[in-house]
Structures are given as C-alpha cells and as structure tokens.
Amino acid sequence: QTYATVTLQNYFRMYHKLCGMTGTAETEAAELWSIYKLDVVTIPTNLNMVRDDKQDLVYKTKREKYKAVIDEVEKLREAGRPVLVGTTSVEISELLARMLQQKKIPHNVLNAKQHAREAQVITEAGLAGAVTIATNMAGRGTDIKLGPGVKDAGGLAIIGTERHESRRVDRQLRGRAGRQGDPGSSQFYVSLEDDLMRMFGSERIASMMDKLGYKEGDVIQHSMISNSIQRAQKKVEENNFGIRKRLLEYDDVMNKQRNVIYGKREHALFGERLSLDIDNAFAVVAEGLVAGFRQENDYEGFKMAVIVNFGLNTEISEDDFKKTDQNTLVDRLYAEATAQYLNRKADLQAQSVPVFKNIRNTQGKHIENVVVPFADGRKALNVLASLDKTIETEGKELLTNLEKTITLLVIDEAWKEHLRAMDDLKQSVQTAYLEQKDPLVIYKVEAYNQFNNMATEVNKDIVSFLAHASIPVQDNAPVQEAKQVKTDYSKMTANKEEVEAAGEDYAANERDQFDPNGGPAVKQEPVKVGPKVGRNDPCPCGSGKKFKNCHGKDVPA
C-alpha cells in the first residue's frame, strides 16, 4: 500500500532556492529552464583547452571495433601515454579485459566490483603506459593526475567503445583528459551493431559501405557520420525529456491535491486552524445534504441523513424544506449541527474531568498521559491526552486531541485509497488516444472529480464521528498509564540445539496431545493403511473364497 508519492522534480521544487554546478549542463539547458526555471551560465575555463577531440571511427561489426580498440591501446601504450577506455556496461569492460589479457597487456578494471582498489586504480591511471578500463562511473568527477613525462608524450588518451544515449555522458568521459590546460586526446569507436546506431539508420550506412566496397576491418571516419550520431543522441535525449515532462504533467495534478491534503494534516498535527477546518467540514456537509436532497425533493431522506451525519433530529419541517431558500436552510442546519456538537463536547468534558482528577488523586503524580477510548457506534479509536493539561483546561485538551486524532486517521485512510485509485486511473486513461482524446485532459478531469468525492467523504466521516462520539463506560475498569512498552530480550533463549537434537520430531502436529501440567507430550503416530483388497480378489485369510463371500460380506460395495 502506497502512503505517499512524489517525483524528483516536484521534490526539488519544494526548495525555495535551487542551484547547481556541473561541466555538462549546457546540453540540458532547455529542460532546466522548462521544469525549474533555471538559467544555465557557461563559465570559461581557467586555461585554454588543448585536447584533440577526433572524429568517430565507424566499423561494421562489434568484433572489428573491439579489435581496433585493442590495437589502438597497444599503440598508445608503446608511445608512453596512459589510456582510459570507457565502456557502457560491466560486461563489455570484462570482455575488453580478457582481450587485453590475451595480448598480455597490463591493465586495471574500474567497474564497481573492486571497491578496495578503486582509489589505487585512479591514482595509477595517469602514469605512463597505464591502461584503465572503466564504466560510466569513471566519468563522474574523477580527476586523473598525469605522471612524470606524460605531458610530453601527448597526455591522457580517452577511448570510448560506444556512443551513449546521452551526450552528457560522452562529454564527461572526454572531460577526463585535457584538464587545466593539459594535452590529451579523445576518440570514440562505433559499430553499426551498437544500440544507438541500430535505432537510427545503421542499415543506410551499412549499404553505403557495401556499395563502396568496404571490407572487414575497414573504417569510416567523416564529420558527416559524427554529426549523424550526435543528431541520433539528440533525438534520444528529446524523447527521454518528453517522457519525464509527461510524467511531471501527471504528477503536477497530484501535487496540487497533495498540497491540500498535507496542509490539512499540518493543521491537525500542530493545532493551527484545526477548529476552523472542522467548522468548515460542518458547513460543507450541511450544504451537501441540503443541495442533494432538495434537488430530489426527498424530505424523509434528508431527515435520515441529518441523523446519520449530525446525530440530531432536525427542527426543519417539510414545508420549510420545500419552500425556504436553499442558503437559509443551509444556515439553519449548520447552526443546529454546531450547537448540537458544542453540547456534546460539554457533556464529554463534564464526563471526563472527574475521571482524570480521580486518576491524579488515586494513582499519584507519576502518570503523565492517559489513553481514552472513543466510539461512535461503528468505529473506535484511542486518544492520548496529557493528564495535567486536561485537568487545567477542564477537558478541552482531551476534546482537542480527539479532533486531531480523528482528522488524521480519516485523512490518512482516505488518502491511501485515493493514491491507489489515481494509479488505476493513470493506467486506464492511456487508451483515450484511441478516441482521438488527450489522456492527460481526461486524467485531469477525472482526478478532479475523484478528489472532490474524497474530500466530501473525509468531511462526512470526521463530522459523523465527532457528532456521535462517546466514551464507553466500563464498571470497575482499571485505568492504565499510556507508556511505551519495550521487549525484554534478556529473558529470551535460543533453542537451536534443542531443534537440532529433536530433528523431524520437533515439528508440531495438530493431533499431538500436550499436557499443561508439564508431562511429556504424546506424539501422534501416523495412520498406516494396508493394501486394498478387491471384492473379487481371494480373501487374505487363506480360505480360498472370494473376499465378498468371506470376510468382505459386511463391507459395503
């Protein structure tokens, strides 16, 4: 059961101030403005960036691509440059590690499986000839310091084994090289079998390679290919942004309802405006009863509904109900209901205060809180009240806590059911596009109606309980202090040895006989059934007769 939901976007919106710093926010500027109304400001680098970002190398198959990556690593290592190979998954990092092992090239793998060595691997990644294979995590703020002589050799070399769906991840990987004006290079290796390429027109490039006579191992390197890949990434990013934006549009509906409900809960929790909310609940219920039954011209139904909701027999006559103005009827019913509730509160206060004073006099001053049961004939709840405050306020503290407790209980139960209904609604409206309708519009309309229905039921349940609430009286019932009970683990014993010694006999059987006086338990023996004898089979007694003519005479057929 879901108790509360919120999207990350609406969670961040709860803060009055939002800001952040990252090296790759420029590509997401539109989304940051659209959702959070935040501008993206580009800060120039401290030193000029001299990294050489080369055009992508496109191969026909993954096998050719990985072979070219290993050859390039070997060549860069011989030149004395450290190499960082970026992969999209742990499986690919382990595959490249095995290929490097076959060529006997020393390397380190950084894929979240070697927590103890991560710091050491990153420290050694910038040394001359070091080869490091890493997943996306290596691109998240890792600062690889170059070892002695590496700058003269050309700096850190970045090799990407595949283009990611997001340009930000690729830019983060490139950003590991060429930091603070250091030299470096980056090169991405792409195959037509990669997920991103298969989504966006790899067949066209493959057919072009076949027409131009490309053989196995041949590579395409052109700005047109790199631009095509970037356009594909942009499409994926726009699609993902569309999904997030659509989710936010649905959650915005829930967010407005959430704010209303949480506002009422805060009023109940902290006592602010609780009396006003309850007064409004009486007014809303009165207005709903008058409007509903006046429209149906059902006076008897109106009288019964007033008894059910307010616990009073209204003085409004049938002639007044049919002829008097609706607003006047609402005011009269509201006045009757609130007067009845105030009288009930006074009776409950008069009933409870003597009991509380008696507790103080007889039980001593060590009791701080008392739990008081309340019931309305249908449901019951326990209300925690301070003993001293209740006596000082002549019972008002107890009634205030009653209002607080029933309000929180009813709101929480109704909100949980509403969340479930809203989840079902979100799923059901998705088929509205078949009728050429926008599912979001249908969702907003239905969500509004469901929320209004829930709010009406909440008001009715709160008003009905308060109007009928009473303290059940039990003669000579002992009064207990409300305190937290903790389990005493010191008296608990482990029976592991007993279980192991008993073996299968330790398991309980519902027919076992247990002696409450401490005698040994009698274990029920299993019922043993012999082979069944047919009516025309020879009798087991050995007489030679058929069983039905011998010992089976009295056995029913």
XYZ file of C-alpha atoms in Angstrom:
557
model
C 0.000 0.000 0.000
C 1.374 3.402 -1.026
C 1.335 6.078 1.691
C 2.886 8.968 -0.269
C 4.323 9.665 -3.722
C 6.373 12.492 -5.220
C 8.534 12.840 -8.317
C 12.089 14.121 -8.083
C 11.134 17.256 -9.992
C 8.391 18.208 -7.535
C 10.620 17.228 -4.639
C 13.283 19.692 -5.800
C 10.611 22.338 -6.351
C 9.869 22.269 -2.614
C 13.095 24.181 -2.031
C 12.923 27.956 -2.210
C 16.367 28.181 -3.809
C 17.875 25.845 -6.375
C 21.329 25.926 -7.898
C 23.998 23.526 -9.107
C 27.310 23.223 -10.857
C 28.353 20.710 -13.494
C 30.536 20.659 -16.559
C 27.867 19.213 -18.863
C 24.660 21.163 -18.132
C 24.772 23.126 -21.385
C 23.063 20.377 -23.402
C 20.214 20.218 -20.836
C 19.617 23.979 -20.616
C 16.160 23.747 -22.199
C 14.961 21.126 -19.684
C 16.356 23.025 -16.683
C 14.502 26.153 -17.763
C 11.298 24.332 -18.689
C 10.950 22.490 -15.357
C 12.814 24.580 -12.772
C 13.009 27.991 -14.490
C 16.790 27.910 -14.005
C 19.204 29.570 -16.428
C 22.446 27.846 -17.413
C 25.511 30.081 -17.384
C 28.731 28.882 -19.037
C 31.886 29.817 -17.123
C 35.077 29.982 -19.245
C 37.867 27.550 -18.426
C 40.824 28.667 -16.335
C 43.268 27.693 -19.112
C 42.636 27.104 -22.794
C 41.538 23.568 -23.590
C 44.002 21.903 -25.999
C 42.537 18.388 -26.038
C 42.253 16.818 -29.500
C 38.690 15.506 -29.940
C 38.892 13.291 -33.039
C 36.103 12.225 -35.375
C 34.349 8.924 -34.586
C 35.646 5.719 -36.194
C 32.766 3.608 -37.543
C 33.148 -0.151 -38.076
C 30.704 -2.637 -39.486
C 30.664 -5.126 -36.567
C 31.435 -5.074 -32.867
C 34.182 -7.660 -33.321
C 36.064 -5.371 -35.698
C 35.535 -2.418 -33.358
C 36.897 -4.166 -30.263
C 39.906 -5.461 -32.225
C 40.678 -1.906 -33.379
C 40.336 -0.650 -29.770
C 42.883 -3.223 -28.525
C 45.304 -2.327 -31.340
C 44.974 1.383 -30.521
C 45.567 0.731 -26.817
C 48.703 -1.206 -27.625
C 49.994 1.584 -29.874
C 49.287 4.343 -27.326
C 50.919 2.340 -24.543
C 54.063 1.912 -26.580
C 54.104 5.709 -27.057
C 54.206 6.114 -23.254
C 50.722 7.583 -22.899
C 48.188 6.493 -20.259
C 44.901 5.201 -21.695
C 41.393 5.345 -20.225
C 38.952 3.049 -22.019
C 35.294 3.929 -21.330
C 32.566 1.276 -21.654
C 28.786 1.335 -21.312
C 28.465 -1.814 -19.175
C 30.365 -4.118 -16.826
C 30.114 -6.970 -19.362
C 31.954 -5.001 -22.064
C 34.641 -3.914 -19.582
C 35.255 -7.557 -18.650
C 35.315 -8.577 -22.335
C 37.989 -5.967 -23.138
C 39.916 -7.018 -20.020
C 40.041 -10.607 -21.321
C 41.194 -9.417 -24.763
C 43.980 -7.337 -23.192
C 44.946 -10.306 -21.045
C 45.311 -12.461 -24.137
C 47.725 -9.862 -25.555
C 49.478 -9.747 -22.164
C 48.899 -6.010 -21.777
C 48.869 -4.960 -18.078
C 45.675 -3.107 -17.164
C 43.286 -2.185 -14.349
C 39.495 -2.538 -14.377
C 37.247 0.003 -12.647
C 33.675 -1.325 -12.731
C 32.318 -1.047 -9.157
C 33.363 -4.624 -8.343
C 36.689 -3.730 -6.710
C 35.805 -1.203 -4.035
C 39.019 -1.648 -2.065
C 41.278 -0.894 -5.050
C 39.341 1.966 -6.652
C 41.452 4.756 -5.140
C 44.683 2.984 -6.103
C 43.463 2.337 -9.666
C 42.561 6.028 -10.133
C 45.921 7.094 -8.686
C 47.798 4.869 -11.163
C 45.588 5.756 -14.162
C 47.713 8.790 -15.118
C 51.105 7.052 -15.116
C 52.974 6.481 -18.386
C 51.754 3.344 -20.187
C 48.912 2.693 -17.708
C 45.752 1.164 -19.156
C 42.483 1.583 -17.264
C 39.125 0.134 -18.322
C 36.181 1.862 -16.667
C 32.391 2.062 -16.882
C 30.440 5.343 -16.822
C 31.353 5.902 -13.181
C 34.873 6.930 -14.256
C 33.399 9.977 -15.963
C 31.725 11.301 -12.813
C 34.181 13.862 -11.461
C 37.288 11.658 -11.395
C 40.437 13.782 -11.636
C 43.256 11.709 -13.172
C 46.619 13.311 -12.434
C 49.281 12.848 -15.082
C 52.531 11.139 -14.143
C 56.045 12.369 -14.976
C 56.785 12.600 -18.688
C 53.171 12.032 -19.738
C 52.575 15.621 -20.892
C 55.495 15.424 -23.316
C 54.151 12.118 -24.687
C 50.767 13.687 -25.504
C 48.786 13.426 -22.260
C 45.933 11.103 -21.311
C 44.217 9.292 -24.195
C 40.458 8.655 -23.914
C 38.953 5.789 -25.919
C 35.161 5.397 -25.951
C 33.979 1.960 -27.040
C 30.421 3.115 -27.770
C 28.349 6.272 -28.002
C 25.952 6.675 -25.078
C 22.338 7.718 -25.471
C 23.122 10.981 -23.669
C 25.701 13.446 -24.955
C 26.389 14.462 -21.355
C 27.916 11.053 -20.546
C 30.181 11.235 -23.607
C 31.272 14.745 -22.687
C 32.007 13.644 -19.136
C 34.203 10.846 -20.452
C 36.061 13.227 -22.811
C 36.489 15.638 -19.897
C 38.828 13.243 -18.069
C 41.573 14.367 -20.465
C 42.835 17.886 -21.162
C 42.105 19.243 -17.684
C 43.703 22.528 -16.591
C 45.305 23.056 -19.993
C 46.970 19.626 -20.131
C 47.360 17.899 -23.512
C 45.202 14.899 -24.331
C 43.007 13.257 -26.941
C 39.660 11.509 -27.204
C 38.408 9.039 -29.774
C 35.126 7.120 -29.973
C 34.864 3.762 -31.702
C 31.405 2.946 -33.054
C 29.987 -0.116 -34.816
C 26.808 -0.420 -36.831
C 25.682 -3.109 -34.353
C 25.632 -0.663 -31.403
C 22.210 0.019 -29.874
C 22.265 3.726 -30.747
C 23.253 3.080 -34.370
C 20.635 0.360 -34.829
C 17.918 2.755 -33.660
C 18.849 5.437 -36.190
C 19.674 4.267 -39.661
C 22.634 1.901 -39.411
C 21.211 -0.027 -42.402
C 21.727 3.001 -44.666
C 25.363 3.366 -43.633
C 25.910 -0.410 -43.981
C 24.527 -0.432 -47.529
C 26.718 2.552 -48.385
C 29.788 0.716 -47.066
C 28.875 -2.335 -49.185
C 28.482 -0.204 -52.338
C 31.830 1.474 -51.761
C 33.498 -1.925 -51.410
C 34.492 -1.749 -47.760
C 35.996 -4.984 -46.478
C 36.222 -6.451 -42.963
C 38.256 -4.199 -40.712
C 37.842 -1.099 -42.887
C 36.749 2.046 -41.093
C 34.744 5.148 -41.938
C 35.827 8.448 -40.424
C 33.919 11.528 -41.533
C 32.317 14.554 -39.915
C 29.019 13.613 -41.554
C 28.972 10.324 -39.603
C 29.851 12.063 -36.317
C 27.124 14.670 -36.881
C 24.629 11.911 -37.675
C 25.462 10.180 -34.381
C 25.054 13.430 -32.450
C 21.666 14.003 -34.092
C 20.647 10.484 -33.030
C 21.738 11.248 -29.456
C 19.764 14.473 -29.537
C 16.627 12.594 -30.632
C 17.015 10.113 -27.780
C 17.536 12.965 -25.288
C 14.445 14.770 -26.589
C 12.419 11.572 -26.317
C 13.611 10.957 -22.738
C 12.862 14.589 -21.863
C 9.377 14.166 -23.313
C 8.805 11.119 -21.089
C 9.999 12.990 -17.989
C 7.913 16.043 -18.879
C 4.797 13.926 -19.411
C 5.350 12.214 -16.072
C 5.706 15.612 -14.427
C 2.467 16.838 -16.013
C 0.638 13.903 -14.440
C 2.361 14.465 -11.096
C 1.513 18.185 -11.166
C -2.134 17.163 -10.834
C -1.263 15.008 -7.829
C 0.993 17.745 -6.439
C -1.901 20.215 -6.133
C -4.009 17.605 -4.355
C -1.026 16.616 -2.206
C -0.538 20.208 -1.039
C -4.199 20.473 0.010
C -4.130 17.189 1.961
C -0.766 17.878 3.591
C -1.991 21.346 4.546
C -4.947 19.819 6.392
C -2.673 17.296 8.086
C -0.367 20.081 9.268
C -3.339 21.960 10.714
C -4.291 18.822 12.631
C -0.749 17.978 13.737
C 0.180 21.419 15.016
C -3.294 22.606 16.045
C -3.258 25.565 13.641
C -6.679 26.224 12.119
C -7.925 22.788 13.189
C -11.086 24.251 14.738
C -11.659 26.291 11.564
C -11.224 23.188 9.371
C -13.762 21.265 11.473
C -16.168 24.213 11.351
C -15.788 24.259 7.554
C -16.439 20.497 7.485
C -19.768 21.012 9.295
C -20.715 23.767 6.839
C -19.736 21.704 3.766
C -21.652 18.629 4.954
C -24.726 20.747 5.721
C -24.595 22.359 2.290
C -24.177 18.969 0.574
C -27.156 17.432 2.390
C -29.484 20.342 1.642
C -28.439 20.627 -2.012
C -28.627 16.872 -2.691
C -31.992 16.104 -1.099
C -33.563 19.423 -2.132
C -32.857 18.589 -5.733
C -34.548 15.178 -5.304
C -37.339 16.735 -3.167
C -36.814 13.923 -0.613
C -37.593 15.247 2.872
C -37.603 11.837 4.611
C -34.225 11.006 3.131
C -32.990 14.416 4.286
C -34.122 13.798 7.871
C -32.444 10.381 7.938
C -29.210 11.797 6.504
C -29.157 14.528 9.167
C -29.482 11.866 11.884
C -26.697 9.760 10.326
C -24.285 12.662 9.810
C -25.060 15.073 12.655
C -26.778 12.830 15.207
C -29.777 15.149 15.625
C -33.444 15.255 14.754
C -33.720 18.469 12.761
C -36.334 21.085 13.524
C -36.689 21.942 9.827
C -40.230 20.996 8.823
C -41.256 19.547 5.479
C -42.874 22.851 4.421
C -39.710 24.783 5.324
C -37.622 22.215 3.458
C -39.630 22.629 0.252
C -40.348 26.384 0.347
C -37.460 28.073 2.156
C -34.472 29.412 0.258
C -31.611 26.888 -0.006
C -28.986 29.161 1.592
C -31.300 29.800 4.527
C -31.819 26.059 5.002
C -28.041 25.517 4.964
C -27.554 28.200 7.626
C -30.295 26.714 9.842
C -28.950 23.173 9.556
C -25.384 24.376 10.186
C -26.499 26.260 13.296
C -28.368 23.214 14.633
C -25.419 20.878 13.960
C -22.777 23.115 15.556
C -24.982 23.751 18.606
C -25.522 20.007 18.982
C -21.758 19.383 18.709
C -20.928 22.062 21.294
C -23.407 20.466 23.717
C -21.839 17.044 23.114
C -18.365 18.486 23.745
C -19.554 19.994 27.000
C -21.041 16.630 28.083
C -17.816 14.787 27.243
C -15.761 17.355 29.146
C -18.042 17.062 32.181
C -17.806 13.257 31.977
C -14.015 13.067 31.605
C -12.711 15.706 34.052
C -13.838 13.895 37.257
C -12.237 10.700 35.989
C -8.952 12.489 35.277
C -8.980 14.124 38.715
C -9.651 10.757 40.311
C -6.677 9.277 38.458
C -4.438 12.052 39.742
C -5.645 11.615 43.310
C -5.540 7.818 43.450
C -2.715 6.882 41.079
C -0.197 9.560 42.064
C 1.760 12.196 40.164
C 3.933 9.802 38.161
C 1.244 9.385 35.455
C 1.674 11.912 32.644
C -0.580 10.695 29.799
C -3.798 8.719 29.693
C -5.355 6.850 26.756
C -9.103 7.470 26.477
C -11.262 5.266 24.203
C -13.893 6.914 21.996
C -16.524 5.247 19.796
C -19.359 6.352 17.545
C -21.159 3.034 17.279
C -19.316 1.989 14.112
C -15.624 2.546 14.789
C -13.479 3.130 17.841
C -10.167 4.859 18.468
C -7.870 5.677 21.374
C -6.975 9.285 22.148
C -3.808 10.171 24.050
C -4.221 13.131 26.400
C -2.000 14.862 28.936
C -3.407 14.336 32.425
C -2.361 17.731 33.818
C -3.398 19.762 30.760
C -6.798 18.071 30.610
C -7.459 18.936 34.261
C -6.182 22.511 33.837
C -8.319 23.171 30.737
C -11.426 21.496 32.183
C -11.378 18.793 29.495
C -10.719 20.999 26.437
C -7.311 19.352 25.888
C -8.950 15.917 25.579
C -11.533 17.136 23.040
C -8.859 18.945 21.027
C -6.816 15.729 20.877
C -9.949 13.834 19.834
C -10.478 16.239 16.912
C -6.808 15.971 15.977
C -6.750 12.161 16.128
C -9.926 11.539 14.114
C -8.900 14.114 11.499
C -5.500 12.494 10.954
C -6.968 8.985 10.926
C -9.687 9.749 8.381
C -7.407 11.808 6.105
C -4.660 9.168 6.076
C -7.018 6.299 5.272
C -8.794 8.273 2.541
C -5.504 9.489 1.020
C -4.095 5.957 0.782
C -7.183 4.759 -1.061
C -7.103 7.858 -3.274
C -3.487 7.170 -4.283
C -4.435 3.658 -5.328
C -7.405 4.958 -7.314
C -5.203 7.552 -9.023
C -2.694 4.866 -10.047
C -5.528 2.864 -11.588
C -6.849 5.999 -13.286
C -3.457 6.808 -14.819
C -3.354 3.344 -16.387
C -6.940 3.369 -17.614
C -6.835 6.765 -19.370
C -3.945 5.727 -21.621
C -6.413 4.187 -24.084
C -8.146 7.544 -24.582
C -5.931 8.277 -27.603
C -7.920 5.602 -29.483
C -10.872 8.018 -29.296
C -8.675 10.899 -30.513
C -8.603 12.364 -26.975
C -5.690 13.543 -24.878
C -5.219 11.109 -21.939
C -3.823 13.932 -19.789
C -7.002 16.021 -20.171
C -9.181 13.027 -19.247
C -6.873 12.343 -16.280
C -7.175 15.917 -15.008
C -10.987 15.907 -15.199
C -11.392 12.511 -13.543
C -8.739 13.296 -10.910
C -10.574 16.497 -10.002
C -13.862 14.632 -9.589
C -12.260 11.847 -7.531
C -10.527 14.348 -5.265
C -13.778 16.228 -4.652
C -15.533 12.956 -3.818
C -12.731 12.017 -1.433
C -12.837 15.432 0.280
C -16.621 15.109 0.701
C -16.290 11.664 2.266
C -13.500 12.889 4.567
C -15.685 15.732 5.842
C -18.637 13.389 6.355
C -16.572 10.815 8.268
C -14.992 13.445 10.543
C -18.313 15.190 11.262
C -20.196 11.931 11.773
C -17.660 10.596 14.309
C -17.475 13.849 16.260
C -21.277 14.178 16.321
C -21.723 10.627 17.674
C -18.541 10.266 19.751
C -18.884 8.947 23.278
C -16.665 7.386 25.923
C -17.613 3.721 26.520
C -18.176 3.195 30.267
C -16.954 0.003 31.968
C -17.666 -0.541 35.659
C -14.566 -1.046 37.800
C -12.283 -0.915 34.745
C -8.681 -0.229 35.836
C -7.044 2.891 34.394
C -3.585 2.361 32.926
C -0.905 4.880 32.143
C -0.066 5.384 28.467
C 3.593 4.465 28.073
C 5.821 2.790 25.523
C 6.365 -0.937 26.119
C 9.778 -2.342 25.260
C 10.565 -6.001 24.692
C 12.834 -7.542 27.330
C 15.306 -9.521 25.242
C 17.304 -10.600 28.340
C 14.759 -13.343 29.117
C 14.766 -14.808 25.621
C 16.718 -18.005 24.933
C 17.876 -19.651 21.745
C 16.682 -23.215 21.125
C 18.930 -24.086 18.197
C 20.466 -27.101 19.984
C 17.023 -28.356 21.012
C 15.750 -28.135 17.445
C 18.770 -29.947 16.013
C 18.520 -32.701 18.643
C 14.799 -33.262 18.041
C 15.174 -33.458 14.264
C 11.915 -34.091 12.451
C 10.102 -34.788 15.741
C 10.383 -31.067 16.574
C 7.687 -30.222 14.048
C 4.242 -29.785 15.635
C 1.224 -31.880 14.716
C -2.315 -30.665 15.299
C -3.247 -34.082 16.819
C -0.350 -34.146 19.297
C -1.511 -34.317 22.918
C 0.007 -31.685 25.199
C -0.122 -31.988 28.965
C -0.398 -28.480 30.533
C 0.829 -29.899 33.883
C 4.287 -30.438 32.441
C 4.041 -34.083 31.416
C 5.641 -35.359 28.237
C 3.829 -34.608 25.007
C 2.342 -37.665 23.329
C 3.363 -37.774 19.683
C 0.564 -38.766 17.322
C 1.591 -41.788 15.295
C 0.861 -41.733 11.557
C -2.065 -43.877 10.333
C -0.825 -46.888 8.352
C -3.054 -48.214 5.561
C -2.536 -51.732 4.155
C -3.102 -52.794 0.533
C -6.717 -52.535 -0.609
C -8.453 -55.876 -1.329
C -10.911 -56.036 -4.242
C -14.329 -57.711 -3.779
C -13.500 -60.472 -6.301
C -9.918 -60.999 -5.022
C -9.064 -64.067 -2.867
C -9.710 -63.403 0.831
C -6.456 -62.617 2.742
C -7.461 -65.184 5.437
C -6.432 -68.080 3.129
C -9.837 -69.796 2.893
C -9.740 -69.806 -0.909
C -13.069 -67.981 -1.147
C -13.594 -64.599 -2.755
C -13.315 -61.671 -0.384
C -17.005 -60.689 -0.937
C -18.143 -64.206 0.123
C -15.827 -64.409 3.166
C -14.616 -61.570 5.398
C -15.961 -58.976 2.968
C -19.637 -59.876 3.405
C -20.377 -56.895 5.639
C -18.193 -54.446 3.679
C -20.451 -52.118 1.629
C -19.951 -52.366 -2.133
